[in-house]
Amino acid sequence: MKRKLIAGNWKMNGSLAANTQLVQGVRAGLAQALEGKACDVAVCVPAPYLAQVAGLLGDSGVALGAQDVSAHEQGAYTGEVSAAMLRDFATRYAIVGHSERRQYHGETDDTVATKTQRALAAGITPIVCVGETLAERDAGRTEEVVKRQLAAVIHLNGHCISEIVVAYEPVWAIGTGKTATPEQAQAVHAVLRAQLKAATEHADRVHILYGGSMNAANAAELLAQPDIDGGLIGGAALKPTDFLSIIRAGAR
Ligand code: 13P
């Protein structure tokens, strides 16, 4: 069985002082949380803090991630951060197409596909987010929506879809305290896995993460589902004890 991946998404939170406390807290408790078992761990931090957090993580084994990447390679794109720039800071992962970017920054499936391609070209693993809104779920459109979002990135130039990480994040569960039940999440993960299987023989290698109010109390049950390969954690990743509890739940 492949290792679980527990990735924190700090979103637009943190400061030099708070980041130091948070990373030191996670590092201090990591060995105890893992209890000799294995789990891949990452933190996706705001771009200005990449260098700081790279230094704080040091040789802890916790990987560094970004929360977005530009769809452009370089040039006159004020405010954008390119994949090559992320790579300069040893960034291993970049979240792409988070629902907050789709919702507040107008990112389309096409933009998400271009960003995914840029990350891969720079040697960064994109964590591509998919997920339905409450209205879409209520209308019985969950499957259609997540399949459309995944389809946009499934044919990659020169790369295999098995090189990406997928995160299923139902929009109605993000930051609301309303988690999808393990059964609801597993049902969607199974749909995504089937779609990956139709595209590549390596589909079982792909990590499909669940995100949306995952916390210390519900992580174990979610992570026990056959197609839930880890978590993308928002709020609970900002507290070392909560994040470590989720890592403990993911350690195998
Ligand atoms: P919460 O864990 O705060 O619900 O956020 C989930 C998320 O959006 C992670 O990317």
PDB file of C-alpha atoms and ligand atoms in Angstrom:
ATOM      1  CA  MET A   1       0.000   0.000   0.000  1.00  0.00           C
ATOM      2  CA  LYS A   2       1.351   3.450  -0.861  1.00  0.00           C
ATOM      3  CA  ARG A   3       2.083   5.995   1.831  1.00  0.00           C
ATOM      4  CA  LYS A   4      -0.576   8.498   2.715  1.00  0.00           C
ATOM      5  CA  LEU A   5       0.161  12.155   1.962  1.00  0.00           C
ATOM      6  CA  ILE A   6      -0.910  14.721   4.542  1.00  0.00           C
ATOM      7  CA  ALA A   7      -0.560  18.242   3.157  1.00  0.00           C
ATOM      8  CA  GLY A   8      -1.331  21.428   5.041  1.00  0.00           C
ATOM      9  CA  ASN A   9      -2.737  24.372   3.102  1.00  0.00           C
ATOM     10  CA  TRP A  10      -2.039  27.416   5.238  1.00  0.00           C
ATOM     11  CA  LYS A  11      -4.028  29.647   2.834  1.00  0.00           C
ATOM     12  CA  MET A  12      -3.430  33.380   3.520  1.00  0.00           C
ATOM     13  CA  ASN A  13      -2.364  32.881   7.129  1.00  0.00           C
ATOM     14  CA  GLY A  14       0.939  33.266   8.909  1.00  0.00           C
ATOM     15  CA  SER A  15       3.715  35.667   9.757  1.00  0.00           C
ATOM     16  CA  LEU A  16       7.437  35.239  10.270  1.00  0.00           C
ATOM     17  CA  ALA A  17       6.845  34.648  13.977  1.00  0.00           C
ATOM     18  CA  ALA A  18       3.761  32.421  13.626  1.00  0.00           C
ATOM     19  CA  ASN A  19       5.390  30.272  10.914  1.00  0.00           C
ATOM     20  CA  THR A  20       8.405  29.666  13.138  1.00  0.00           C
ATOM     21  CA  GLN A  21       6.193  28.511  16.000  1.00  0.00           C
ATOM     22  CA  LEU A  22       4.054  26.324  13.774  1.00  0.00           C
ATOM     23  CA  VAL A  23       6.906  24.560  11.977  1.00  0.00           C
ATOM     24  CA  GLN A  24       8.888  24.124  15.178  1.00  0.00           C
ATOM     25  CA  GLY A  25       5.811  22.599  16.811  1.00  0.00           C
ATOM     26  CA  VAL A  26       5.282  20.176  13.944  1.00  0.00           C
ATOM     27  CA  ARG A  27       8.970  19.214  13.838  1.00  0.00           C
ATOM     28  CA  ALA A  28       9.061  18.657  17.593  1.00  0.00           C
ATOM     29  CA  GLY A  29       6.161  16.198  17.522  1.00  0.00           C
ATOM     30  CA  LEU A  30       6.735  14.512  14.169  1.00  0.00           C
ATOM     31  CA  ALA A  31       8.715  11.451  15.248  1.00  0.00           C
ATOM     32  CA  GLN A  32       6.239  10.731  18.013  1.00  0.00           C
ATOM     33  CA  ALA A  33       3.269  11.099  15.649  1.00  0.00           C
ATOM     34  CA  LEU A  34       4.820   8.718  13.130  1.00  0.00           C
ATOM     35  CA  GLU A  35       5.764   6.115  15.775  1.00  0.00           C
ATOM     36  CA  GLY A  36       8.285   4.577  13.395  1.00  0.00           C
ATOM     37  CA  LYS A  37       5.702   4.356  10.617  1.00  0.00           C
ATOM     38  CA  ALA A  38       5.654   6.321   7.382  1.00  0.00           C
ATOM     39  CA  CYS A  39       3.557   9.149   6.018  1.00  0.00           C
ATOM     40  CA  ASP A  40       4.461  11.840   3.496  1.00  0.00           C
ATOM     41  CA  VAL A  41       3.930  15.310   4.926  1.00  0.00           C
ATOM     42  CA  ALA A  42       3.917  18.709   3.226  1.00  0.00           C
ATOM     43  CA  VAL A  43       3.027  22.304   4.028  1.00  0.00           C
ATOM     44  CA  CYS A  44       1.783  24.660   1.314  1.00  0.00           C
ATOM     45  CA  VAL A  45       2.661  28.167   2.396  1.00  0.00           C
ATOM     46  CA  PRO A  46       2.100  31.710   1.104  1.00  0.00           C
ATOM     47  CA  ALA A  47       4.710  32.573  -1.552  1.00  0.00           C
ATOM     48  CA  PRO A  48       6.575  35.268   0.438  1.00  0.00           C
ATOM     49  CA  TYR A  49       7.355  32.692   3.131  1.00  0.00           C
ATOM     50  CA  LEU A  50       8.749  29.944   0.896  1.00  0.00           C
ATOM     51  CA  ALA A  51      12.371  30.757   1.717  1.00  0.00           C
ATOM     52  CA  GLN A  52      11.692  31.130   5.419  1.00  0.00           C
ATOM     53  CA  VAL A  53       9.745  27.870   5.666  1.00  0.00           C
ATOM     54  CA  ALA A  54      12.303  26.003   3.509  1.00  0.00           C
ATOM     55  CA  GLY A  55      14.870  26.974   6.129  1.00  0.00           C
ATOM     56  CA  LEU A  56      12.615  26.032   9.036  1.00  0.00           C
ATOM     57  CA  LEU A  57      11.802  22.616   7.537  1.00  0.00           C
ATOM     58  CA  GLY A  58      15.470  21.815   6.976  1.00  0.00           C
ATOM     59  CA  ASP A  59      16.057  18.076   7.068  1.00  0.00           C
ATOM     60  CA  SER A  60      12.738  17.272   8.789  1.00  0.00           C
ATOM     61  CA  GLY A  61      11.470  15.329   5.799  1.00  0.00           C
ATOM     62  CA  VAL A  62       8.434  17.613   5.565  1.00  0.00           C
ATOM     63  CA  ALA A  63       8.116  18.839   1.983  1.00  0.00           C
ATOM     64  CA  LEU A  64       7.518  22.424   0.929  1.00  0.00           C
ATOM     65  CA  GLY A  65       4.551  23.403  -1.205  1.00  0.00           C
ATOM     66  CA  ALA A  66       3.077  26.535  -2.763  1.00  0.00           C
ATOM     67  CA  GLN A  67      -0.605  27.388  -3.065  1.00  0.00           C
ATOM     68  CA  ASP A  68      -0.674  28.456  -6.697  1.00  0.00           C
ATOM     69  CA  VAL A  69       1.557  28.842  -9.728  1.00  0.00           C
ATOM     70  CA  SER A  70       1.368  31.193 -12.687  1.00  0.00           C
ATOM     71  CA  ALA A  71      -0.037  29.950 -15.975  1.00  0.00           C
ATOM     72  CA  HIS A  72       2.719  31.994 -17.669  1.00  0.00           C
ATOM     73  CA  GLU A  73       6.327  31.000 -17.971  1.00  0.00           C
ATOM     74  CA  GLN A  74       7.933  34.408 -17.377  1.00  0.00           C
ATOM     75  CA  GLY A  75       7.762  38.050 -18.334  1.00  0.00           C
ATOM     76  CA  ALA A  76       5.380  40.985 -17.964  1.00  0.00           C
ATOM     77  CA  TYR A  77       2.838  39.446 -15.586  1.00  0.00           C
ATOM     78  CA  THR A  78       2.880  41.732 -12.558  1.00  0.00           C
ATOM     79  CA  GLY A  79       2.268  39.959  -9.291  1.00  0.00           C
ATOM     80  CA  GLU A  80       2.581  36.444 -10.681  1.00  0.00           C
ATOM     81  CA  VAL A  81       4.930  33.769  -9.367  1.00  0.00           C
ATOM     82  CA  SER A  82       6.326  31.340 -11.935  1.00  0.00           C
ATOM     83  CA  ALA A  83       6.927  27.617 -11.536  1.00  0.00           C
ATOM     84  CA  ALA A  84      10.668  28.178 -12.026  1.00  0.00           C
ATOM     85  CA  MET A  85      10.664  30.671  -9.141  1.00  0.00           C
ATOM     86  CA  LEU A  86       8.933  28.130  -6.909  1.00  0.00           C
ATOM     87  CA  ARG A  87      11.472  25.555  -7.969  1.00  0.00           C
ATOM     88  CA  ASP A  88      14.295  27.890  -6.886  1.00  0.00           C
ATOM     89  CA  PHE A  89      13.061  27.454  -3.326  1.00  0.00           C
ATOM     90  CA  ALA A  90      12.987  23.642  -3.540  1.00  0.00           C
ATOM     91  CA  THR A  91       9.204  23.653  -3.724  1.00  0.00           C
ATOM     92  CA  ARG A  92       8.016  20.076  -4.164  1.00  0.00           C
ATOM     93  CA  TYR A  93       4.267  20.654  -4.563  1.00  0.00           C
ATOM     94  CA  ALA A  94       1.973  23.396  -5.830  1.00  0.00           C
ATOM     95  CA  ILE A  95      -1.756  23.451  -5.219  1.00  0.00           C
ATOM     96  CA  VAL A  96      -3.529  24.186  -8.495  1.00  0.00           C
ATOM     97  CA  GLY A  97      -7.187  25.050  -9.051  1.00  0.00           C
ATOM     98  CA  HIS A  98      -8.192  25.347  -5.420  1.00  0.00           C
ATOM     99  CA  SER A  99     -11.889  26.202  -5.261  1.00  0.00           C
ATOM    100  CA  GLU A 100     -11.029  29.555  -3.668  1.00  0.00           C
ATOM    101  CA  ARG A 101      -9.047  30.424  -6.792  1.00  0.00           C
ATOM    102  CA  ARG A 102     -11.757  29.118  -9.096  1.00  0.00           C
ATOM    103  CA  GLN A 103     -14.376  31.063  -7.135  1.00  0.00           C
ATOM    104  CA  TYR A 104     -12.629  34.368  -6.314  1.00  0.00           C
ATOM    105  CA  HIS A 105     -10.086  34.603  -9.110  1.00  0.00           C
ATOM    106  CA  GLY A 106     -12.098  33.270 -12.013  1.00  0.00           C
ATOM    107  CA  GLU A 107      -9.867  30.283 -12.725  1.00  0.00           C
ATOM    108  CA  THR A 108     -11.342  28.063 -15.400  1.00  0.00           C
ATOM    109  CA  ASP A 109     -10.621  24.422 -16.170  1.00  0.00           C
ATOM    110  CA  ASP A 110      -8.348  25.680 -18.974  1.00  0.00           C
ATOM    111  CA  THR A 111      -6.340  27.887 -16.602  1.00  0.00           C
ATOM    112  CA  VAL A 112      -6.011  24.974 -14.201  1.00  0.00           C
ATOM    113  CA  ALA A 113      -4.767  22.738 -17.015  1.00  0.00           C
ATOM    114  CA  THR A 114      -2.133  25.301 -18.083  1.00  0.00           C
ATOM    115  CA  LYS A 115      -0.955  25.776 -14.497  1.00  0.00           C
ATOM    116  CA  THR A 116      -0.747  22.009 -14.022  1.00  0.00           C
ATOM    117  CA  GLN A 117       1.407  21.789 -17.125  1.00  0.00           C
ATOM    118  CA  ARG A 118       3.691  24.627 -15.934  1.00  0.00           C
ATOM    119  CA  ALA A 119       4.240  22.972 -12.580  1.00  0.00           C
ATOM    120  CA  LEU A 120       5.094  19.608 -14.135  1.00  0.00           C
ATOM    121  CA  ALA A 121       7.483  21.217 -16.611  1.00  0.00           C
ATOM    122  CA  ALA A 122       9.387  22.724 -13.671  1.00  0.00           C
ATOM    123  CA  GLY A 123       9.548  19.433 -11.789  1.00  0.00           C
ATOM    124  CA  ILE A 124       6.881  20.404  -9.251  1.00  0.00           C
ATOM    125  CA  THR A 125       4.049  18.024  -8.393  1.00  0.00           C
ATOM    126  CA  PRO A 126       0.730  19.794  -8.885  1.00  0.00           C
ATOM    127  CA  ILE A 127      -2.014  19.075  -6.351  1.00  0.00           C
ATOM    128  CA  VAL A 128      -5.029  19.576  -8.603  1.00  0.00           C
ATOM    129  CA  CYS A 129      -8.222  20.365  -6.684  1.00  0.00           C
ATOM    130  CA  VAL A 130     -11.683  19.347  -7.825  1.00  0.00           C
ATOM    131  CA  GLY A 131     -14.998  19.568  -6.038  1.00  0.00           C
ATOM    132  CA  GLU A 132     -18.640  20.496  -6.334  1.00  0.00           C
ATOM    133  CA  THR A 133     -20.570  23.328  -4.699  1.00  0.00           C
ATOM    134  CA  LEU A 134     -23.573  22.640  -2.491  1.00  0.00           C
ATOM    135  CA  ALA A 135     -25.951  23.683  -5.276  1.00  0.00           C
ATOM    136  CA  GLU A 136     -24.261  21.253  -7.655  1.00  0.00           C
ATOM    137  CA  ARG A 137     -24.464  18.420  -5.111  1.00  0.00           C
ATOM    138  CA  ASP A 138     -28.114  19.158  -4.402  1.00  0.00           C
ATOM    139  CA  ALA A 139     -28.813  19.099  -8.131  1.00  0.00           C
ATOM    140  CA  GLY A 140     -27.234  15.636  -8.374  1.00  0.00           C
ATOM    141  CA  ARG A 141     -24.348  16.980 -10.446  1.00  0.00           C
ATOM    142  CA  THR A 142     -21.379  16.027  -8.236  1.00  0.00           C
ATOM    143  CA  GLU A 143     -20.051  13.307 -10.500  1.00  0.00           C
ATOM    144  CA  GLU A 144     -20.426  15.369 -13.656  1.00  0.00           C
ATOM    145  CA  VAL A 145     -18.590  18.348 -12.119  1.00  0.00           C
ATOM    146  CA  VAL A 146     -15.599  16.503 -10.685  1.00  0.00           C
ATOM    147  CA  LYS A 147     -15.218  14.431 -13.843  1.00  0.00           C
ATOM    148  CA  ARG A 148     -15.207  17.572 -15.990  1.00  0.00           C
ATOM    149  CA  GLN A 149     -12.606  19.196 -13.727  1.00  0.00           C
ATOM    150  CA  LEU A 150     -10.350  16.134 -13.775  1.00  0.00           C
ATOM    151  CA  ALA A 151     -10.824  15.626 -17.525  1.00  0.00           C
ATOM    152  CA  ALA A 152      -9.287  19.070 -18.093  1.00  0.00           C
ATOM    153  CA  VAL A 153      -5.920  17.867 -16.774  1.00  0.00           C
ATOM    154  CA  ILE A 154      -5.990  14.246 -17.849  1.00  0.00           C
ATOM    155  CA  HIS A 155      -4.217  14.686 -21.180  1.00  0.00           C
ATOM    156  CA  LEU A 156      -0.917  16.328 -20.411  1.00  0.00           C
ATOM    157  CA  ASN A 157       1.781  17.139 -22.940  1.00  0.00           C
ATOM    158  CA  GLY A 158       4.766  14.913 -22.295  1.00  0.00           C
ATOM    159  CA  HIS A 159       3.625  13.939 -18.829  1.00  0.00           C
ATOM    160  CA  CYS A 160       1.527  11.133 -17.410  1.00  0.00           C
ATOM    161  CA  ILE A 161      -1.511  11.924 -15.301  1.00  0.00           C
ATOM    162  CA  SER A 162       0.035   9.629 -12.675  1.00  0.00           C
ATOM    163  CA  GLU A 163       2.548  12.442 -11.966  1.00  0.00           C
ATOM    164  CA  ILE A 164      -0.106  14.628 -10.373  1.00  0.00           C
ATOM    165  CA  VAL A 165      -1.844  14.531  -7.009  1.00  0.00           C
ATOM    166  CA  VAL A 166      -5.613  14.992  -7.048  1.00  0.00           C
ATOM    167  CA  ALA A 167      -7.505  16.575  -4.159  1.00  0.00           C
ATOM    168  CA  TYR A 168     -11.246  16.142  -3.829  1.00  0.00           C
ATOM    169  CA  GLU A 169     -12.500  19.141  -1.922  1.00  0.00           C
ATOM    170  CA  PRO A 170     -16.277  19.523  -1.832  1.00  0.00           C
ATOM    171  CA  VAL A 171     -16.736  23.298  -1.701  1.00  0.00           C
ATOM    172  CA  TRP A 172     -19.521  23.005   0.879  1.00  0.00           C
ATOM    173  CA  ALA A 173     -17.145  21.253   3.289  1.00  0.00           C
ATOM    174  CA  ILE A 174     -14.303  23.790   3.123  1.00  0.00           C
ATOM    175  CA  GLY A 175     -13.948  25.848   6.279  1.00  0.00           C
ATOM    176  CA  THR A 176     -17.527  25.087   7.260  1.00  0.00           C
ATOM    177  CA  GLY A 177     -16.961  22.313   9.797  1.00  0.00           C
ATOM    178  CA  LYS A 178     -19.256  20.196   7.586  1.00  0.00           C
ATOM    179  CA  THR A 179     -17.138  17.236   6.557  1.00  0.00           C
ATOM    180  CA  ALA A 180     -18.234  14.846   3.847  1.00  0.00           C
ATOM    181  CA  THR A 181     -18.978  11.509   5.479  1.00  0.00           C
ATOM    182  CA  PRO A 182     -16.372   8.836   4.758  1.00  0.00           C
ATOM    183  CA  GLU A 183     -18.948   7.147   2.491  1.00  0.00           C
ATOM    184  CA  GLN A 184     -19.704  10.353   0.575  1.00  0.00           C
ATOM    185  CA  ALA A 185     -16.000  11.063   0.114  1.00  0.00           C
ATOM    186  CA  GLN A 186     -15.135   7.487  -0.860  1.00  0.00           C
ATOM    187  CA  ALA A 187     -17.924   7.446  -3.454  1.00  0.00           C
ATOM    188  CA  VAL A 188     -16.434  10.466  -5.240  1.00  0.00           C
ATOM    189  CA  HIS A 189     -12.867   9.191  -4.861  1.00  0.00           C
ATOM    190  CA  ALA A 190     -13.935   5.937  -6.522  1.00  0.00           C
ATOM    191  CA  VAL A 191     -15.355   7.909  -9.462  1.00  0.00           C
ATOM    192  CA  LEU A 192     -12.062   9.807  -9.804  1.00  0.00           C
ATOM    193  CA  ARG A 193     -10.023   6.597  -9.537  1.00  0.00           C
ATOM    194  CA  ALA A 194     -12.088   4.982 -12.287  1.00  0.00           C
ATOM    195  CA  GLN A 195     -11.515   8.013 -14.494  1.00  0.00           C
ATOM    196  CA  LEU A 196      -7.765   7.822 -13.835  1.00  0.00           C
ATOM    197  CA  LYS A 197      -7.802   4.077 -14.560  1.00  0.00           C
ATOM    198  CA  ALA A 198      -9.353   4.711 -17.939  1.00  0.00           C
ATOM    199  CA  ALA A 199      -6.461   7.089 -18.700  1.00  0.00           C
ATOM    200  CA  THR A 200      -3.436   5.255 -17.327  1.00  0.00           C
ATOM    201  CA  GLU A 201      -2.335   1.865 -16.091  1.00  0.00           C
ATOM    202  CA  HIS A 202      -0.607   3.722 -13.214  1.00  0.00           C
ATOM    203  CA  ALA A 203      -3.822   5.066 -11.682  1.00  0.00           C
ATOM    204  CA  ASP A 204      -3.258   3.266  -8.411  1.00  0.00           C
ATOM    205  CA  ARG A 205      -0.089   5.286  -7.878  1.00  0.00           C
ATOM    206  CA  VAL A 206      -1.993   8.570  -7.892  1.00  0.00           C
ATOM    207  CA  HIS A 207      -2.691  10.068  -4.498  1.00  0.00           C
ATOM    208  CA  ILE A 208      -6.278  11.232  -4.251  1.00  0.00           C
ATOM    209  CA  LEU A 209      -6.496  13.474  -1.176  1.00  0.00           C
ATOM    210  CA  TYR A 210      -9.652  14.497   0.638  1.00  0.00           C
ATOM    211  CA  GLY A 211      -9.994  18.114   1.783  1.00  0.00           C
ATOM    212  CA  GLY A 212     -12.781  19.919   3.614  1.00  0.00           C
ATOM    213  CA  SER A 213     -12.904  20.272   7.394  1.00  0.00           C
ATOM    214  CA  MET A 214     -10.631  17.296   7.956  1.00  0.00           C
ATOM    215  CA  ASN A 215      -9.527  17.383  11.565  1.00  0.00           C
ATOM    216  CA  ALA A 216      -8.018  15.364  14.401  1.00  0.00           C
ATOM    217  CA  ALA A 217     -11.385  13.760  15.183  1.00  0.00           C
ATOM    218  CA  ASN A 218     -12.487  12.642  11.717  1.00  0.00           C
ATOM    219  CA  ALA A 219      -9.171  11.982   9.935  1.00  0.00           C
ATOM    220  CA  ALA A 220      -8.773   8.310  10.856  1.00  0.00           C
ATOM    221  CA  GLU A 221     -12.165   7.301   9.492  1.00  0.00           C
ATOM    222  CA  LEU A 222     -11.706   9.244   6.269  1.00  0.00           C
ATOM    223  CA  LEU A 223      -8.168   7.922   5.755  1.00  0.00           C
ATOM    224  CA  ALA A 224      -9.384   4.350   6.246  1.00  0.00           C
ATOM    225  CA  GLN A 225     -11.369   4.514   2.993  1.00  0.00           C
ATOM    226  CA  PRO A 226      -9.786   2.512   0.174  1.00  0.00           C
ATOM    227  CA  ASP A 227      -9.473   5.423  -2.270  1.00  0.00           C
ATOM    228  CA  ILE A 228      -8.592   8.184   0.198  1.00  0.00           C
ATOM    229  CA  ASP A 229      -4.818   8.447   0.014  1.00  0.00           C
ATOM    230  CA  GLY A 230      -4.328  11.430   2.281  1.00  0.00           C
ATOM    231  CA  GLY A 231      -5.656  14.833   3.192  1.00  0.00           C
ATOM    232  CA  LEU A 232      -5.379  18.479   2.188  1.00  0.00           C
ATOM    233  CA  ILE A 233      -5.859  20.266   5.463  1.00  0.00           C
ATOM    234  CA  GLY A 234      -6.806  23.927   5.911  1.00  0.00           C
ATOM    235  CA  GLY A 235      -7.699  25.184   9.391  1.00  0.00           C
ATOM    236  CA  ALA A 236      -6.377  22.176  11.283  1.00  0.00           C
ATOM    237  CA  ALA A 237      -2.947  22.562   9.650  1.00  0.00           C
ATOM    238  CA  LEU A 238      -2.433  25.832  11.521  1.00  0.00           C
ATOM    239  CA  LYS A 239      -2.249  24.111  14.908  1.00  0.00           C
ATOM    240  CA  PRO A 240       0.683  21.732  15.459  1.00  0.00           C
ATOM    241  CA  THR A 241      -1.254  19.359  17.739  1.00  0.00           C
ATOM    242  CA  ASP A 242      -4.159  19.022  15.278  1.00  0.00           C
ATOM    243  CA  PHE A 243      -1.894  18.631  12.258  1.00  0.00           C
ATOM    244  CA  LEU A 244       0.205  16.038  14.089  1.00  0.00           C
ATOM    245  CA  SER A 245      -2.920  14.080  15.058  1.00  0.00           C
ATOM    246  CA  ILE A 246      -3.896  13.897  11.399  1.00  0.00           C
ATOM    247  CA  ILE A 247      -0.367  12.769  10.493  1.00  0.00           C
ATOM    248  CA  ARG A 248      -0.644  10.093  13.185  1.00  0.00           C
ATOM    249  CA  ALA A 249      -3.932   8.940  11.633  1.00  0.00           C
ATOM    250  CA  GLY A 250      -2.229   8.705   8.240  1.00  0.00           C
ATOM    251  CA  ALA A 251       0.932   6.890   9.340  1.00  0.00           C
ATOM    252  CA  ARG A 252       1.157   3.277   8.129  1.00  0.00           C
TER     253      ARG A 252
HETATM  254  P1  13P B   1     -10.458  23.393   5.786  1.00  0.00           P
HETATM  255  O1  13P B   1      -9.692  22.179   6.273  1.00  0.00           O
HETATM  256  O2  13P B   1     -10.200  24.619   6.596  1.00  0.00           O
HETATM  257  O3  13P B   1     -11.916  23.073   5.615  1.00  0.00           O
HETATM  258  O4  13P B   1      -9.889  23.735   4.331  1.00  0.00           O
HETATM  259  C1  13P B   1      -9.783  22.718   3.403  1.00  0.00           C
HETATM  260  C2  13P B   1      -9.052  23.229   2.231  1.00  0.00           C
HETATM  261  O5  13P B   1      -9.554  24.049   1.490  1.00  0.00           O
HETATM  262  C3  13P B   1      -7.684  22.736   2.002  1.00  0.00           C
HETATM  263  O6  13P B   1      -7.205  23.123   0.759  1.00  0.00           O
END
